[in-house]
CSV table of C-alpha atoms in Angstrom, one decimal:
chain,number,residue,atom,x,y,z
A,3,MET,CA,17.5,-19.7,12.0
A,4,LYS,CA,15.6,-18.6,9.0
A,5,LYS,CA,12.0,-19.8,8.7
A,6,LYS,CA,11.0,-21.6,5.5
A,7,LEU,CA,7.9,-20.7,3.7
A,8,ARG,CA,5.3,-23.4,3.5
A,9,ARG,CA,3.3,-24.2,0.4
A,10,ILE,CA,-0.5,-24.4,0.3
A,11,VAL,CA,-3.1,-24.5,-2.5
A,12,VAL,CA,-6.1,-22.3,-2.0
A,13,GLN,CA,-8.8,-22.0,-4.7
A,14,GLY,CA,-6.5,-23.6,-7.2
A,15,GLN,CA,-3.6,-21.2,-6.6
A,16,THR,CA,-0.3,-22.0,-4.9
A,17,TYR,CA,0.7,-19.8,-2.0
A,18,LEU,CA,3.7,-19.6,0.3
A,19,TRP,CA,3.0,-18.8,3.9
A,20,LYS,CA,4.5,-18.6,7.4
A,21,PHE,CA,3.4,-17.8,10.9
A,22,THR,CA,5.9,-15.9,13.1
A,23,PRO,CA,5.3,-15.6,16.8
A,24,GLY,CA,6.4,-12.4,18.6
A,25,TYR,CA,6.1,-10.4,21.8
A,26,VAL,CA,5.6,-6.8,22.7
A,27,ALA,CA,6.2,-5.3,26.2
A,28,THR,CA,3.2,-3.7,28.0
A,29,GLN,CA,3.1,-1.2,30.8
A,30,ASP,CA,1.0,-3.5,33.0
A,31,PRO,CA,3.1,-5.1,35.8
A,32,ALA,CA,0.5,-7.9,36.1
A,33,ASN,CA,0.8,-8.8,32.4
A,34,PRO,CA,4.2,-7.5,31.2
A,35,TRP,CA,4.0,-9.2,27.8
A,36,GLN,CA,1.5,-9.5,25.0
A,37,CYS,CA,1.7,-11.8,22.0
A,38,HIS,CA,2.2,-9.9,18.7
A,39,ASP,CA,2.1,-12.6,16.0
A,40,HIS,CA,2.4,-12.2,12.3
A,41,PHE,CA,1.0,-14.2,9.4
A,42,THR,CA,2.5,-13.7,5.9
A,43,ALA,CA,1.4,-15.2,2.6
A,44,TYR,CA,2.4,-14.7,-1.0
A,45,LEU,CA,1.0,-16.0,-4.3
A,46,LEU,CA,3.8,-18.2,-5.7
A,47,GLU,CA,4.0,-16.3,-8.9
A,48,ALA,CA,3.5,-12.8,-7.4
A,49,LYS,CA,5.6,-12.1,-4.4
A,50,ASN,CA,5.4,-8.3,-4.8
A,51,SER,CA,1.9,-8.2,-3.1
A,52,PRO,CA,2.2,-10.1,0.2
A,53,LEU,CA,-0.5,-10.6,2.7
A,54,HIS,CA,0.5,-9.4,6.2
A,55,ILE,CA,-1.8,-10.0,9.1
A,56,SER,CA,-1.0,-8.9,12.7
A,57,PHE,CA,-2.5,-10.5,15.8
A,58,ARG,CA,-2.3,-9.1,19.4
A,59,THR,CA,-3.5,-11.5,22.1
A,60,TRP,CA,-2.8,-12.3,25.7
A,61,GLU,CA,0.2,-14.2,26.7
A,62,ASP,CA,0.5,-16.8,29.4
A,63,PRO,CA,3.9,-17.5,30.9
A,64,ILE,CA,3.2,-21.3,31.0
A,65,VAL,CA,1.2,-22.1,28.0
A,66,GLY,CA,2.1,-19.2,25.7
A,67,GLY,CA,-0.2,-17.4,23.3
A,68,PRO,CA,-3.6,-18.8,22.3
A,69,LEU,CA,-2.9,-18.6,18.5
A,70,ARG,CA,0.3,-20.7,18.9
A,71,THR,CA,-1.2,-23.5,21.0
A,72,GLY,CA,-4.8,-23.7,19.9
A,73,LEU,CA,-6.4,-22.5,23.1
A,74,PRO,CA,-9.9,-21.0,22.8
A,75,LEU,CA,-10.1,-17.2,22.5
A,76,ASP,CA,-12.7,-15.4,24.5
A,77,LEU,CA,-13.2,-12.2,22.5
A,78,THR,CA,-15.5,-9.3,23.0
A,79,ASP,CA,-16.0,-6.6,20.4
A,80,LEU,CA,-15.6,-3.5,22.6
A,81,GLN,CA,-17.7,-1.2,20.2
A,82,SER,CA,-20.7,-3.4,19.9
A,83,GLY,CA,-20.4,-5.5,23.1
A,84,TYR,CA,-20.8,-8.7,21.0
A,85,GLN,CA,-19.1,-11.7,22.6
A,86,SER,CA,-17.5,-14.4,20.6
A,87,ASP,CA,-16.1,-17.6,21.9
A,88,VAL,CA,-13.7,-18.6,19.1
A,89,PRO,CA,-12.8,-22.3,19.2
A,90,GLY,CA,-9.1,-23.1,19.4
A,91,ILE,CA,-7.1,-21.7,16.5
A,92,ASN,CA,-3.5,-22.7,16.0
A,93,LEU,CA,-2.0,-20.5,13.2
A,94,HIS,CA,0.8,-23.0,12.6
A,95,THR,CA,-1.7,-25.3,10.9
A,96,PRO,CA,-2.5,-25.2,7.1
A,97,LYS,CA,-6.3,-25.3,7.8
A,98,HIS,CA,-6.2,-21.9,9.4
A,99,ALA,CA,-3.6,-20.5,6.9
A,100,ALA,CA,-6.1,-21.4,4.1
A,101,TRP,CA,-8.9,-19.7,5.9
A,102,LEU,CA,-6.9,-16.5,6.3
A,103,ILE,CA,-5.9,-16.5,2.7
A,104,ARG,CA,-9.5,-17.0,1.6
A,105,GLN,CA,-10.7,-14.3,3.9
A,106,ALA,CA,-8.1,-11.9,2.5
A,107,LEU,CA,-9.1,-12.7,-1.1
A,108,GLN,CA,-12.8,-12.1,-0.2
A,109,THR,CA,-11.8,-8.8,1.4
A,110,GLY,CA,-10.1,-7.5,-1.7
A,111,TRP,CA,-6.5,-8.8,-1.7
A,112,GLN,CA,-5.5,-9.2,-5.4
A,113,PRO,CA,-2.0,-10.6,-5.3
A,114,GLU,CA,-1.8,-11.2,-9.0
A,115,ARG,CA,-2.7,-7.5,-9.8
A,116,SER,CA,-1.4,-5.4,-6.9
A,117,THR,CA,2.1,-4.2,-6.3
A,118,LYS,CA,1.5,-3.2,-2.7
A,119,PRO,CA,1.3,-5.4,0.4
A,120,PHE,CA,-2.2,-6.1,1.7
A,121,VAL,CA,-2.0,-5.3,5.4
A,122,VAL,CA,-4.5,-6.3,8.2
A,123,GLU,CA,-3.5,-4.8,11.5
A,124,GLN,CA,-6.5,-6.3,13.5
A,125,GLY,CA,-6.3,-10.0,12.6
A,126,VAL,CA,-8.1,-11.0,15.8
A,127,GLU,CA,-11.2,-9.2,14.5
A,128,TRP,CA,-11.1,-11.5,11.5
A,129,LEU,CA,-10.9,-14.5,13.8
A,130,MET,CA,-14.1,-13.3,15.5
A,131,GLN,CA,-15.9,-14.0,12.2
A,132,ARG,CA,-15.0,-17.7,12.3
A,133,SER,CA,-17.5,-18.5,15.1
């Protein structure tokens, strides 16, 4: 089943977006799977410069991944030791899609000018800034 792109208006511009859940196998027998989710957005008039954000989080066999269900994230920046309790985030919701698009624009994504994808591999680090 092909996922439809959803429309959202951010800063007066119309974007198309989708959130795609995924999994990746780990080598840990206690936690054999990890969530590897993807957020994609395009400016309606400029699909040649998409925004791609990847998120890796824990996965629970009963409730699923935190970014799919809105469970709180307990994150620690391993380099600085800074702890962040990010309130529940469900990336299926337009509120969080708009925040990710605004964050990308502030970070340098220029979808109307660029011809290359704007890729963020560590999306969870962006979520740490929300708290």
